[in-house]
CSV table of C-alpha atoms and ligand atoms in Angstrom, one decimal:
chain,number,residue,atom,x,y,z
Y,10,MET,CA,30.8,-3.0,13.3
Y,11,LYS,CA,27.9,-3.3,16.0
Y,12,LEU,CA,24.9,-5.0,15.6
Y,13,THR,CA,22.8,-4.0,18.5
Y,14,LEU,CA,19.2,-2.5,17.9
Y,15,SER,CA,19.6,1.1,16.5
Y,16,CYS,CA,18.1,3.9,18.9
Y,17,SER,CA,16.3,6.2,18.2
Y,18,LEU,CA,16.5,8.5,15.3
Y,19,ALA,CA,17.4,11.9,17.2
Y,20,ALA,CA,19.9,9.9,19.4
Y,21,ALA,CA,21.1,8.8,15.6
Y,22,ALA,CA,20.4,12.0,14.3
Y,23,LEU,CA,22.3,13.7,17.1
Y,24,PHE,CA,26.0,10.6,17.3
Y,25,THR,CA,26.1,12.5,13.3
Y,26,ALA,CA,25.9,15.5,13.8
Y,27,ALA,CA,29.3,15.3,16.3
Y,28,GLY,CA,30.0,12.6,13.9
Y,29,ALA,CA,30.6,9.0,15.3
Y,30,ALA,CA,28.5,6.4,14.2
Y,31,ALA,CA,25.0,5.8,13.5
Y,32,ALA,CA,22.7,3.0,14.2
Y,33,PRO,CA,23.2,-0.1,12.3
Y,34,THR,CA,19.2,-1.0,11.0
Y,35,TRP,CA,19.0,-4.3,7.4
Y,36,ILE,CA,16.5,-3.7,4.7
Y,37,THR,CA,15.9,-5.8,2.1
Y,38,ILE,CA,16.3,-4.6,-1.7
Y,39,GLY,CA,15.4,-4.9,-5.1
Y,40,GLU,CA,18.2,-5.3,-7.3
Y,41,ARG,CA,17.6,-1.9,-9.4
Y,42,ALA,CA,17.7,-0.2,-6.2
Y,43,HIS,CA,20.7,-2.2,-4.3
Y,44,ALA,CA,22.7,-0.5,-7.5
Y,45,VAL,CA,22.0,2.6,-6.1
Y,46,LEU,CA,22.5,2.0,-2.7
Y,47,LEU,CA,26.4,0.8,-4.3
Y,48,LYS,CA,27.5,4.4,-4.9
Y,49,ALA,CA,25.0,6.7,-2.5
Y,50,ALA,CA,25.8,4.0,0.7
Y,51,PRO,CA,29.0,2.8,0.0
Y,52,ALA,CA,29.7,1.5,3.9
Y,53,ALA,CA,26.6,0.0,3.7
Y,54,ARG,CA,27.2,-3.7,3.8
Y,55,THR,CA,25.5,-7.0,1.7
Y,56,LEU,CA,25.6,-10.0,4.5
Y,57,ALA,CA,23.3,-12.4,1.1
Y,58,SER,CA,21.6,-12.0,-2.1
Y,59,ARG,CA,18.7,-14.8,-3.1
Y,60,GLU,CA,17.5,-14.7,-6.6
Y,61,VAL,CA,13.5,-14.6,-6.1
Y,62,ALA,CA,11.1,-16.3,-8.3
Y,63,VAL,CA,8.3,-13.3,-9.8
Y,64,THR,CA,5.4,-13.1,-12.0
Y,65,VAL,CA,5.6,-10.0,-14.3
Y,66,PRO,CA,4.0,-10.2,-17.7
Y,67,VAL,CA,5.7,-11.2,-21.2
Y,68,GLN,CA,6.1,-8.0,-22.3
Y,69,ARG,CA,4.4,-4.7,-20.7
Y,70,GLY,CA,0.8,-4.3,-21.3
Y,71,ALA,CA,-0.2,-7.8,-21.6
Y,72,ALA,CA,-2.1,-9.8,-20.1
Y,73,ALA,CA,0.2,-13.0,-20.2
Y,74,LEU,CA,2.6,-14.3,-17.7
Y,75,LYS,CA,5.9,-15.7,-17.4
Y,76,ALA,CA,8.4,-16.6,-14.5
Y,77,ALA,CA,10.5,-14.7,-14.1
Y,78,THR,CA,13.9,-14.1,-11.3
Y,79,GLU,CA,14.7,-10.8,-9.4
Y,80,THR,CA,18.1,-10.7,-7.6
Y,81,VAL,CA,17.1,-9.5,-3.6
Y,82,HIS,CA,19.7,-8.3,-1.4
Y,83,ALA,CA,19.5,-8.2,2.3
Y,84,VAL,CA,21.9,-5.6,3.8
Y,85,GLU,CA,23.7,-3.6,6.6
Y,86,ILE,CA,23.2,-0.3,6.8
Y,87,ASP,CA,22.8,3.7,9.0
Y,88,GLU,CA,19.6,4.1,10.0
Y,89,GLU,CA,20.3,7.6,9.3
Y,90,MET,CA,21.1,6.6,5.4
Y,91,LEU,CA,17.5,5.1,4.4
Y,92,PRO,CA,16.0,9.2,2.7
Y,93,THR,CA,19.1,9.3,1.5
Y,94,LEU,CA,19.2,6.1,0.0
Y,95,SER,CA,15.2,6.7,-0.7
Y,96,PHE,CA,15.4,9.6,-2.5
Y,97,ALA,CA,18.8,8.9,-4.8
Y,98,VAL,CA,16.5,5.8,-6.2
Y,99,HIS,CA,14.3,8.4,-7.8
Y,100,ARG,CA,16.8,10.7,-8.6
Y,101,GLU,CA,18.7,7.7,-10.6
Y,102,LEU,CA,16.2,4.8,-11.8
Y,103,ARG,CA,13.2,7.2,-12.9
Y,104,LYS,CA,12.0,3.8,-12.2
Y,105,CYS,CA,10.4,1.8,-9.3
Y,106,GLY,CA,12.8,0.1,-6.9
Y,107,GLY,CA,12.5,0.1,-3.4
Y,108,PHE,CA,13.5,-1.9,-0.1
Y,109,ALA,CA,11.6,-2.7,3.1
Y,110,ARG,CA,13.4,-1.9,6.3
Y,111,HIS,CA,13.8,-4.3,9.4
Y,112,GLU,CA,13.9,-4.8,12.6
Y,113,SER,CA,16.7,-7.0,13.2
Y,114,MET,CA,19.7,-8.3,11.0
Y,115,ALA,CA,17.7,-12.4,11.6
Y,116,GLU,CA,14.6,-10.5,10.5
Y,117,ALA,CA,16.1,-9.1,7.3
Y,118,LEU,CA,17.9,-12.4,6.7
Y,119,ALA,CA,14.2,-14.1,7.2
Y,120,THR,CA,12.2,-12.0,4.7
Y,121,LEU,CA,14.7,-12.8,1.2
Y,122,GLN,CA,13.7,-16.1,2.2
Y,123,ARG,CA,10.6,-16.4,2.4
Y,124,ILE,CA,9.7,-13.1,0.0
Y,125,ASP,CA,8.5,-16.0,-2.8
Y,126,GLY,CA,6.9,-18.6,-0.3
Y,127,ALA,CA,4.0,-20.0,-0.9
Y,128,PRO,CA,1.4,-18.2,1.5
Y,129,ALA,CA,1.4,-19.8,4.6
Y,130,SER,CA,-1.9,-21.8,5.5
Y,131,LEU,CA,-3.6,-19.6,3.3
Y,132,LEU,CA,-7.1,-20.2,2.1
Y,133,ALA,CA,-8.2,-17.9,-0.7
Y,134,PRO,CA,-11.1,-16.7,-0.4
Y,135,SER,CA,-14.4,-16.7,-3.1
Y,136,TYR,CA,-13.8,-14.4,-5.9
Y,137,ALA,CA,-17.8,-15.3,-7.1
Y,138,ILE,CA,-18.7,-11.1,-7.8
Y,139,ASP,CA,-22.4,-11.5,-6.2
Y,140,ASN,CA,-22.7,-7.8,-4.7
Y,141,GLN,CA,-24.0,-6.1,-7.5
Y,142,ALA,CA,-26.9,-4.4,-6.1
Y,143,LEU,CA,-25.2,-3.3,-2.9
Y,144,VAL,CA,-21.6,-2.0,-5.3
Y,145,ASN,CA,-23.9,-0.6,-7.9
Y,146,THR,CA,-25.6,1.1,-5.8
Y,147,LEU,CA,-22.6,2.8,-4.0
Y,148,MET,CA,-20.2,3.5,-6.4
Y,149,PRO,CA,-21.7,6.7,-7.7
Y,150,GLN,CA,-22.0,8.0,-4.7
Y,151,LEU,CA,-18.1,8.1,-4.9
Y,152,GLN,CA,-17.0,11.3,-5.9
Y,153,ALA,CA,-14.1,13.2,-7.4
Y,154,SER,CA,-14.6,16.0,-6.2
Y,155,ASN,CA,-14.1,14.8,-2.5
Y,156,ILE,CA,-11.0,12.9,-4.0
Y,157,LEU,CA,-9.8,16.2,-4.9
Y,158,SER,CA,-10.6,18.5,-1.8
Y,159,THR,CA,-8.7,15.7,0.7
Y,160,ILE,CA,-5.9,15.8,-1.8
Y,161,GLN,CA,-5.9,19.3,-1.6
Y,162,GLN,CA,-6.0,19.5,2.1
Y,163,LEU,CA,-2.6,16.8,2.5
Y,164,SER,CA,-1.0,18.4,0.1
Y,165,ASN,CA,-1.4,22.1,2.0
Y,166,PHE,CA,1.1,20.8,5.1
Y,167,GLN,CA,4.6,21.7,4.2
Y,168,ASN,CA,5.3,18.2,3.5
Y,169,ARG,CA,4.5,14.3,5.5
Y,170,ARG,CA,7.3,13.1,6.2
Y,171,TYR,CA,8.2,9.8,9.2
Y,172,ASN,CA,10.2,12.1,11.1
Y,173,SER,CA,9.3,16.2,10.7
Y,174,THR,CA,6.2,18.4,12.8
Y,175,HIS,CA,4.5,18.5,9.5
Y,176,GLY,CA,4.1,15.3,9.0
Y,177,VAL,CA,2.9,14.3,12.7
Y,178,ASN,CA,0.3,17.1,12.3
Y,179,ALA,CA,-1.1,15.5,8.9
Y,180,SER,CA,-1.7,12.4,11.2
Y,181,ASN,CA,-3.7,14.3,13.5
Y,182,TRP,CA,-5.2,15.7,10.6
Y,183,LEU,CA,-6.4,12.2,9.0
Y,184,PHE,CA,-7.6,11.1,12.4
Y,185,ALA,CA,-9.4,14.0,12.8
Y,186,GLN,CA,-11.1,13.5,9.3
Y,187,TRP,CA,-11.7,10.0,9.5
Y,188,GLN,CA,-13.2,10.6,13.4
Y,189,ALA,CA,-15.0,13.3,12.0
Y,190,LEU,CA,-16.6,10.0,9.1
Y,191,ASN,CA,-17.4,7.7,12.2
Y,192,PRO,CA,-20.9,8.3,12.7
Y,193,GLY,CA,-20.5,8.0,16.7
Y,194,ASN,CA,-23.5,5.5,17.5
Y,195,ARG,CA,-22.5,2.7,15.4
Y,196,ARG,CA,-20.5,-0.2,18.3
Y,197,ASP,CA,-18.8,-1.9,16.0
Y,198,ILE,CA,-16.9,1.1,14.6
Y,199,GLN,CA,-13.2,2.4,15.4
Y,200,VAL,CA,-11.1,4.9,14.9
Y,201,ARG,CA,-7.3,5.0,16.5
Y,202,GLN,CA,-3.7,5.9,15.7
Y,203,ILE,CA,-1.1,2.7,15.8
Y,204,THR,CA,2.0,4.5,17.0
Y,205,HIS,CA,5.5,3.6,16.5
Y,206,SER,CA,9.0,3.9,16.8
Y,207,TRP,CA,8.8,7.1,14.8
Y,208,ALA,CA,7.0,10.3,15.1
Y,209,GLN,CA,4.8,10.2,12.7
Y,210,LYS,CA,1.7,8.0,13.3
Y,211,SER,CA,-0.1,5.1,11.0
Y,212,VAL,CA,-4.1,6.0,10.9
Y,213,GLU,CA,-6.9,3.0,10.8
Y,214,PHE,CA,-11.0,2.9,10.4
Y,215,THR,CA,-12.4,-0.5,10.9
Y,216,ILE,CA,-15.8,-2.1,9.6
Y,217,TYR,CA,-16.4,-5.2,12.6
Y,218,GLY,CA,-17.9,-7.7,10.6
Y,219,THR,CA,-20.6,-9.1,11.8
Y,220,GLY,CA,-20.0,-12.6,10.5
Y,221,ASN,CA,-17.2,-14.3,14.0
Y,222,ALA,CA,-13.9,-15.6,12.2
Y,223,GLY,CA,-12.6,-12.2,12.8
Y,224,GLU,CA,-11.5,-12.0,8.6
Y,225,THR,CA,-10.1,-8.9,7.6
Y,226,VAL,CA,-10.0,-6.7,4.0
Y,227,ILE,CA,-7.7,-4.5,4.1
Y,228,LEU,CA,-7.5,-0.6,2.0
Y,229,GLY,CA,-3.7,0.4,2.6
Y,230,ALA,CA,-2.4,3.6,1.2
Y,231,HIS,CA,0.3,5.2,2.3
Y,232,LEU,CA,0.1,8.7,4.4
Y,233,ASP,CA,4.0,10.1,4.3
Y,234,SER,CA,5.7,12.2,1.3
Y,235,ILE,CA,9.1,13.0,0.5
Y,236,ALA,CA,11.8,15.9,-1.0
Y,237,SER,CA,15.1,16.5,-1.0
Y,238,GLY,CA,15.8,18.8,1.8
Y,239,PRO,CA,15.8,20.0,5.4
Y,240,VAL,CA,13.5,17.7,7.5
Y,241,GLU,CA,11.8,20.8,8.7
Y,242,THR,CA,11.0,22.9,5.1
Y,243,MET,CA,11.2,20.3,2.4
Y,244,ARG,CA,8.6,20.5,0.6
Y,245,ALA,CA,6.5,17.6,-0.5
Y,246,PRO,CA,2.9,18.3,-1.3
Y,247,GLY,CA,3.0,14.4,-2.1
Y,248,ALA,CA,0.1,15.6,-4.1
Y,249,ASP,CA,0.0,12.1,-5.5
Y,250,ASP,CA,2.5,10.3,-3.8
Y,251,ASP,CA,0.1,9.7,-2.0
Y,252,ALA,CA,-1.9,12.1,-0.9
Y,253,SER,CA,-4.0,10.1,-3.7
Y,254,GLY,CA,-4.2,6.6,-2.6
Y,255,VAL,CA,-5.1,8.1,1.3
Y,256,ALA,CA,-8.0,10.6,-0.8
Y,257,GLY,CA,-9.3,7.4,-2.7
Y,258,LEU,CA,-10.0,6.0,1.4
Y,259,THR,CA,-11.3,9.0,3.1
Y,260,GLU,CA,-14.2,8.9,0.2
Y,261,VAL,CA,-14.3,4.6,0.6
Y,262,ILE,CA,-15.5,5.5,4.2
Y,263,ARG,CA,-17.2,8.5,3.6
Y,264,VAL,CA,-20.1,6.0,1.6
Y,265,LEU,CA,-20.1,3.5,2.9
Y,266,MET,CA,-20.8,5.9,6.5
Y,267,ALA,CA,-22.8,7.3,4.1
Y,268,SER,CA,-25.2,3.5,2.7
Y,269,ASN,CA,-24.9,2.8,7.2
Y,270,TYR,CA,-23.2,-0.6,4.8
Y,271,VAL,CA,-22.5,-3.2,8.1
Y,272,PRO,CA,-20.0,-5.8,6.6
Y,273,LYS,CA,-19.5,-9.2,7.3
Y,274,ARG,CA,-16.1,-9.2,7.7
Y,275,ASN,CA,-14.2,-6.7,9.1
Y,276,ILE,CA,-12.6,-3.6,6.6
Y,277,ARG,CA,-9.7,-2.1,7.6
Y,278,PHE,CA,-8.7,1.1,5.9
Y,279,ILE,CA,-4.5,1.8,6.6
Y,280,ALA,CA,-2.7,5.3,5.7
Y,281,TYR,CA,0.8,4.0,7.2
Y,282,ALA,CA,3.5,5.8,8.1
Y,283,ALA,CA,7.3,6.7,7.0
Y,284,GLU,CA,6.7,4.3,3.0
Y,285,GLU,CA,9.0,6.5,2.1
Y,286,VAL,CA,12.3,5.2,3.6
Y,287,GLY,CA,11.9,1.7,3.9
Y,288,LEU,CA,7.8,1.1,4.0
Y,289,TRP,CA,8.0,1.3,8.2
Y,290,GLY,CA,4.6,1.5,8.7
Y,291,SER,CA,3.7,-1.1,6.6
Y,292,GLN,CA,6.2,-3.3,8.1
Y,293,ALA,CA,5.5,-3.0,11.5
Y,294,ILE,CA,1.6,-3.4,11.3
Y,295,ALA,CA,2.2,-6.5,9.0
Y,296,ALA,CA,4.4,-8.8,11.5
Y,297,GLN,CA,2.2,-8.0,14.3
Y,298,GLN,CA,-0.5,-9.7,12.4
Y,299,ALA,CA,1.6,-12.6,11.1
Y,300,SER,CA,1.5,-14.5,13.2
Y,301,ARG,CA,-2.4,-14.4,12.3
Y,302,ARG,CA,-1.4,-14.6,8.4
Y,303,ASP,CA,-5.0,-16.3,8.7
Y,304,LEU,CA,-7.6,-13.9,9.6
Y,305,VAL,CA,-6.0,-11.1,7.1
Y,306,VAL,CA,-8.0,-12.3,3.7
Y,307,GLY,CA,-7.2,-9.8,1.1
Y,308,VAL,CA,-5.0,-6.7,1.0
Y,309,MET,CA,-4.2,-4.8,-1.1
Y,310,GLN,CA,-2.4,-0.9,-2.0
Y,311,LEU,CA,-3.5,2.5,-3.5
Y,312,ASP,CA,0.1,4.1,-3.9
Y,313,MET,CA,0.0,6.9,-6.6
Y,314,THR,CA,-3.8,6.9,-8.4
Y,315,ALA,CA,-4.0,10.1,-9.4
Y,316,PHE,CA,-1.7,11.1,-13.5
Y,317,GLN,CA,-2.8,9.2,-15.9
Y,318,GLY,CA,0.5,8.4,-17.6
Y,319,ASP,CA,-1.2,6.7,-21.2
Y,320,SER,CA,-3.8,5.3,-21.8
Y,321,THR,CA,-4.9,2.5,-20.1
Y,322,ASP,CA,-6.8,3.2,-17.9
Y,323,ILE,CA,-6.0,0.7,-15.0
Y,324,TRP,CA,-2.4,-1.1,-14.5
Y,325,ILE,CA,-2.5,-4.3,-12.5
Y,326,TYR,CA,1.6,-4.8,-10.9
Y,327,THR,CA,1.9,-8.5,-10.7
Y,328,ASP,CA,5.3,-8.9,-9.1
Y,329,TYR,CA,5.0,-9.3,-4.9
Y,330,THR,CA,1.0,-9.8,-5.6
Y,331,ASN,CA,-0.9,-12.2,-5.7
Y,332,ALA,CA,-1.9,-14.0,-8.9
Y,333,ALA,CA,-5.4,-15.0,-7.8
Y,334,GLN,CA,-6.3,-11.6,-6.2
Y,335,ASN,CA,-5.6,-9.4,-9.2
Y,336,ALA,CA,-7.3,-11.8,-12.1
Y,337,PHE,CA,-10.4,-10.4,-9.4
Y,338,VAL,CA,-9.9,-7.5,-10.0
Y,339,ALA,CA,-8.8,-7.4,-13.7
Y,340,ASN,CA,-13.0,-9.0,-12.9
Y,341,LEU,CA,-13.8,-6.7,-10.7
Y,342,VAL,CA,-12.9,-4.2,-14.2
Y,343,GLY,CA,-14.3,-6.3,-16.3
Y,344,ALA,CA,-18.4,-6.5,-14.2
Y,345,TYR,CA,-17.7,-3.1,-12.8
Y,346,LEU,CA,-15.4,-1.0,-14.3
Y,347,PRO,CA,-15.8,-2.1,-17.6
Y,348,THR,CA,-15.2,0.7,-20.1
Y,349,TYR,CA,-11.8,1.1,-18.6
Y,350,SER,CA,-8.6,-0.8,-20.3
Y,351,VAL,CA,-6.6,-3.1,-17.6
Y,352,GLY,CA,-2.8,-3.4,-18.4
Y,353,TYR,CA,-0.3,-6.2,-16.5
Y,354,ASP,CA,3.3,-3.9,-15.7
Y,355,ALA,CA,6.0,-5.3,-13.0
Y,356,CYS,CA,7.6,-2.4,-10.4
Y,357,GLY,CA,9.9,-4.1,-8.2
Y,358,TYR,CA,10.9,-5.1,-5.2
Y,359,GLY,CA,9.3,-4.1,-2.2
Y,360,CYS,CA,8.1,0.4,-4.2
Y,361,SER,CA,4.9,0.2,-2.2
Y,362,ASP,CA,3.2,-1.5,1.6
Y,363,HIS,CA,1.2,-4.0,-0.4
Y,364,ALA,CA,5.8,-5.7,0.1
Y,365,SER,CA,5.2,-5.6,3.8
Y,366,TRP,CA,2.4,-8.0,3.3
Y,367,HIS,CA,3.5,-10.2,0.8
Y,368,ASN,CA,6.7,-11.6,2.6
Y,369,LYS,CA,4.9,-12.3,5.6
Y,370,GLY,CA,2.7,-14.6,3.1
Y,371,PHE,CA,-0.7,-12.6,2.8
Y,372,ILE,CA,-3.4,-11.2,-0.4
Y,373,THR,CA,-2.0,-8.8,-2.6
Y,374,SER,CA,-3.1,-6.5,-5.7
Y,375,PHE,CA,-1.0,-3.2,-6.6
Y,376,PRO,CA,-3.1,-1.2,-9.3
Y,377,PHE,CA,-1.4,1.5,-11.0
Y,378,GLU,CA,-2.0,5.1,-12.4
Y,379,ALA,CA,0.7,4.1,-15.1
Y,380,SER,CA,3.3,1.6,-16.3
Y,381,ASP,CA,6.5,2.4,-14.5
Y,382,ALA,CA,8.0,3.8,-17.9
Y,383,THR,CA,4.7,6.2,-18.2
Y,384,TYR,CA,4.3,7.0,-14.0
Y,385,ASN,CA,4.0,10.4,-12.8
Y,386,PHE,CA,8.6,11.2,-12.9
Y,387,GLN,CA,7.8,14.3,-10.7
Y,388,ILE,CA,6.8,12.1,-7.4
Y,389,HIS,CA,9.2,13.5,-5.0
Y,390,THR,CA,9.7,16.6,-5.7
Y,391,THR,CA,8.5,19.8,-4.9
Y,392,ASN,CA,6.3,19.3,-8.5
Y,393,ASP,CA,4.6,16.8,-7.3
Y,394,THR,CA,1.2,18.7,-7.0
Y,395,ILE,CA,-2.2,18.7,-7.9
Y,396,ALA,CA,-1.9,20.7,-11.5
Y,397,THR,CA,0.8,18.1,-12.6
Y,398,PHE,CA,-2.2,15.6,-12.7
Y,399,GLY,CA,-4.0,17.8,-14.7
Y,400,GLY,CA,-5.8,19.4,-12.0
Y,401,THR,CA,-8.5,16.7,-11.8
Y,402,ALA,CA,-9.1,13.7,-9.0
Y,403,ASN,CA,-11.0,12.4,-12.8
Y,404,HIS,CA,-7.9,8.9,-13.0
Y,405,ALA,CA,-8.2,9.1,-8.8
Y,406,LEU,CA,-11.9,8.1,-9.0
Y,407,LYS,CA,-11.3,5.1,-10.7
Y,408,PHE,CA,-8.8,3.7,-8.2
Y,409,THR,CA,-11.6,4.4,-5.9
Y,410,ARG,CA,-14.8,2.5,-7.7
Y,411,LEU,CA,-11.7,-0.3,-8.0
Y,412,ALA,CA,-11.0,-1.0,-4.4
Y,413,LEU,CA,-15.1,-0.4,-3.4
Y,414,ALA,CA,-16.1,-3.0,-5.1
Y,415,TRP,CA,-13.7,-5.2,-4.5
Y,416,LEU,CA,-14.2,-4.0,-0.4
Y,417,VAL,CA,-17.3,-4.6,-0.9
Y,418,GLU,CA,-17.7,-7.9,-2.7
Y,419,LEU,CA,-14.5,-9.8,-0.4
Y,420,GLY,CA,-16.3,-7.4,3.0
Y,421,SER,CA,-20.0,-9.2,2.2
Y,422,ASP,CA,-18.6,-12.6,2.6
Y,423,GLY,CA,-17.2,-14.2,5.4
Y,424,ALA,CA,-16.9,-17.7,6.4
Y,425,PRO,CA,-18.2,-19.4,8.3
Y,426,ALA,CA,-22.2,-17.7,7.3
Y,427,ALA,CA,-21.4,-17.1,4.0
Y,428,GLN,CA,-20.1,-20.3,3.0
Y,429,ALA,CA,-23.5,-21.7,5.1
Y,430,ALA,CA,-25.7,-19.9,3.7
Y,431,PRO,CA,-24.9,-18.9,-0.5
Y,432,ALA,CA,-29.3,-19.0,-1.3
Y,433,ALA,CA,-29.7,-16.2,1.4
Y,434,LYS,CA,-27.7,-13.9,-1.4
Y,435,PRO,CA,-30.3,-12.2,-4.2
Y,436,GLU,CA,-28.0,-11.4,-6.1
Y,437,GLN,CA,-27.2,-14.0,-8.6
Y,438,PRO,CA,-23.8,-14.0,-9.0
Y,439,ILE,CA,-22.4,-13.7,-13.0
Y,440,LYS,CA,-18.7,-15.2,-13.0
Y,441,ALA,CA,-18.7,-18.8,-11.5
Y,442,ALA,CA,-16.9,-18.9,-8.2
Y,443,LYS,CA,-13.7,-20.0,-7.7
Y,444,PRO,CA,-13.7,-22.6,-5.2
Y,445,ALA,CA,-11.7,-22.0,-2.2
Y,446,THR,CA,-8.8,-24.1,-2.2
Y,447,ARG,CA,-5.2,-24.0,-1.1
Y,448,ALA,CA,-4.0,-23.8,-4.7
Y,449,ALA,CA,-6.2,-20.6,-5.9
Y,450,ALA,CA,-4.2,-18.9,-3.3
Y,451,ALA,CA,-0.5,-19.4,-4.7
Y,452,ARG,CA,1.3,-16.9,-6.1
Q,9,BES,N1,4.7,5.6,-4.7
Q,9,BES,C1,5.7,5.0,-4.4
Q,9,BES,C2,5.5,4.0,-5.7
Q,9,BES,C3,6.1,3.3,-7.1
Q,9,BES,C4,6.7,4.4,-7.8
Q,9,BES,C5,4.9,3.0,-7.6
Q,9,BES,C6,7.1,4.6,-8.9
Q,9,BES,C7,5.6,2.4,-8.7
Q,9,BES,C8,6.3,3.2,-10.0
Q,9,BES,C9,7.0,4.9,-3.8
Q,9,BES,O1,6.4,5.7,-2.7
Q,9,BES,C10,8.1,4.3,-3.5
Q,9,BES,O2,8.8,5.6,-3.6
Q,9,BES,N2,8.7,3.7,-3.2
Q,9,BES,C11,10.2,4.1,-3.8
Q,9,BES,C12,10.2,3.1,-2.5
Q,9,BES,C13,10.1,2.9,-0.8
Q,9,BES,C14,10.8,1.7,-0.1
Q,9,BES,C15,11.6,3.4,-0.8
Q,9,BES,C16,10.1,3.9,-4.7
Q,9,BES,O3,9.6,2.6,-5.5
Q,9,BES,O4,11.5,3.6,-5.2
Q,10,ZN,ZN1,4.0,6.2,-2.5
């Protein structure tokens, strides 16, 4: 097979229609999805495999964690097989089973080696909870009705596929929504679309902090949706997966803008394009940031927040995420949302965009709607609708609150100001500050 960089999707489709070979591309893929791949795409070629170290709960739900391994594979596959693979994984596994696409074979092989590597030259930020006055003012302003309205409007697109006209329109619509939330009189705000090598653009909203270290906190969700059927006519409302996450980001932006919040660190919201076909948008964006790893102090992904699958409110996924930041997230629930219960589970390699960051050594967390056994099984079908999760955004609101607390706690710090002048903060810390050490950043 030829090992050139893939040509455009349109060209690949033409070649396929004419019966010729499509463009090769490269993925890293977890063990559950790899088993599906062997059946769904027998022509795919496994290039290398590795036992990757992961952290998982001792049993589903438990806070106690243990070390485990997962076999991850680097595979060469026709690019046009990726949507098929994505769909087959969900049909056959009824479980999350992910993969990430890479720009070259070398990049896929390099990723395989560093998936479980220590975060390179990362200093864990302070995880002290010390912005109660601000968080407690902002949090009650978040409204489930606004979240629901955004989910509804995103679901109204026929689909939000990365290569359909609807997927492009959905990106443009979100861009306009986020632009409208920019009050216009602030010079510290930038809203933009990020152009990729496929049609759908990612959307980004940044509030630049007053600290001068360029440190950034990133809250993400994915914009695209998927189901089976032809690109243009497939019906993929993706209400839970992942209009819920994008709607949460939108509501946090609204509240931060309405109260004129000025962070110390940069705060960035990203609606990633093309997650469902192998984390393409987040791969591209994380790759651009990889040479300045030190500047991104934390990443959180909201992907599926609306369907309550069991009595536990917030599930924290422990694999391919950062243990120290996950502990901080759980502490935030205890401090700000003490009525919510927390459970722990693992979802396997590459199940959402946080994996793109984790693979490159960034600190990530992934709070999720349910366990890996009880999540919304209607995702990736025409039935991923608001009705399926009960017609309210009450569950999604919990994650939106948590994300706001996380953003404001991390965003209100910032080297060097936060470390230089802790006494300037009016609030008393309620949890002892963890020292900023490299050890604390180890996963
Ligand atoms: N929202 C899902 C991720 C998910 C599903 C997490 C179920 C936990 C439980 C995401 O959009 C998705 O479908 N991911 C794919 C992988 C992707 C790279 C094709 C998956 O998990 O199969
Ligand atoms: Zn999703």
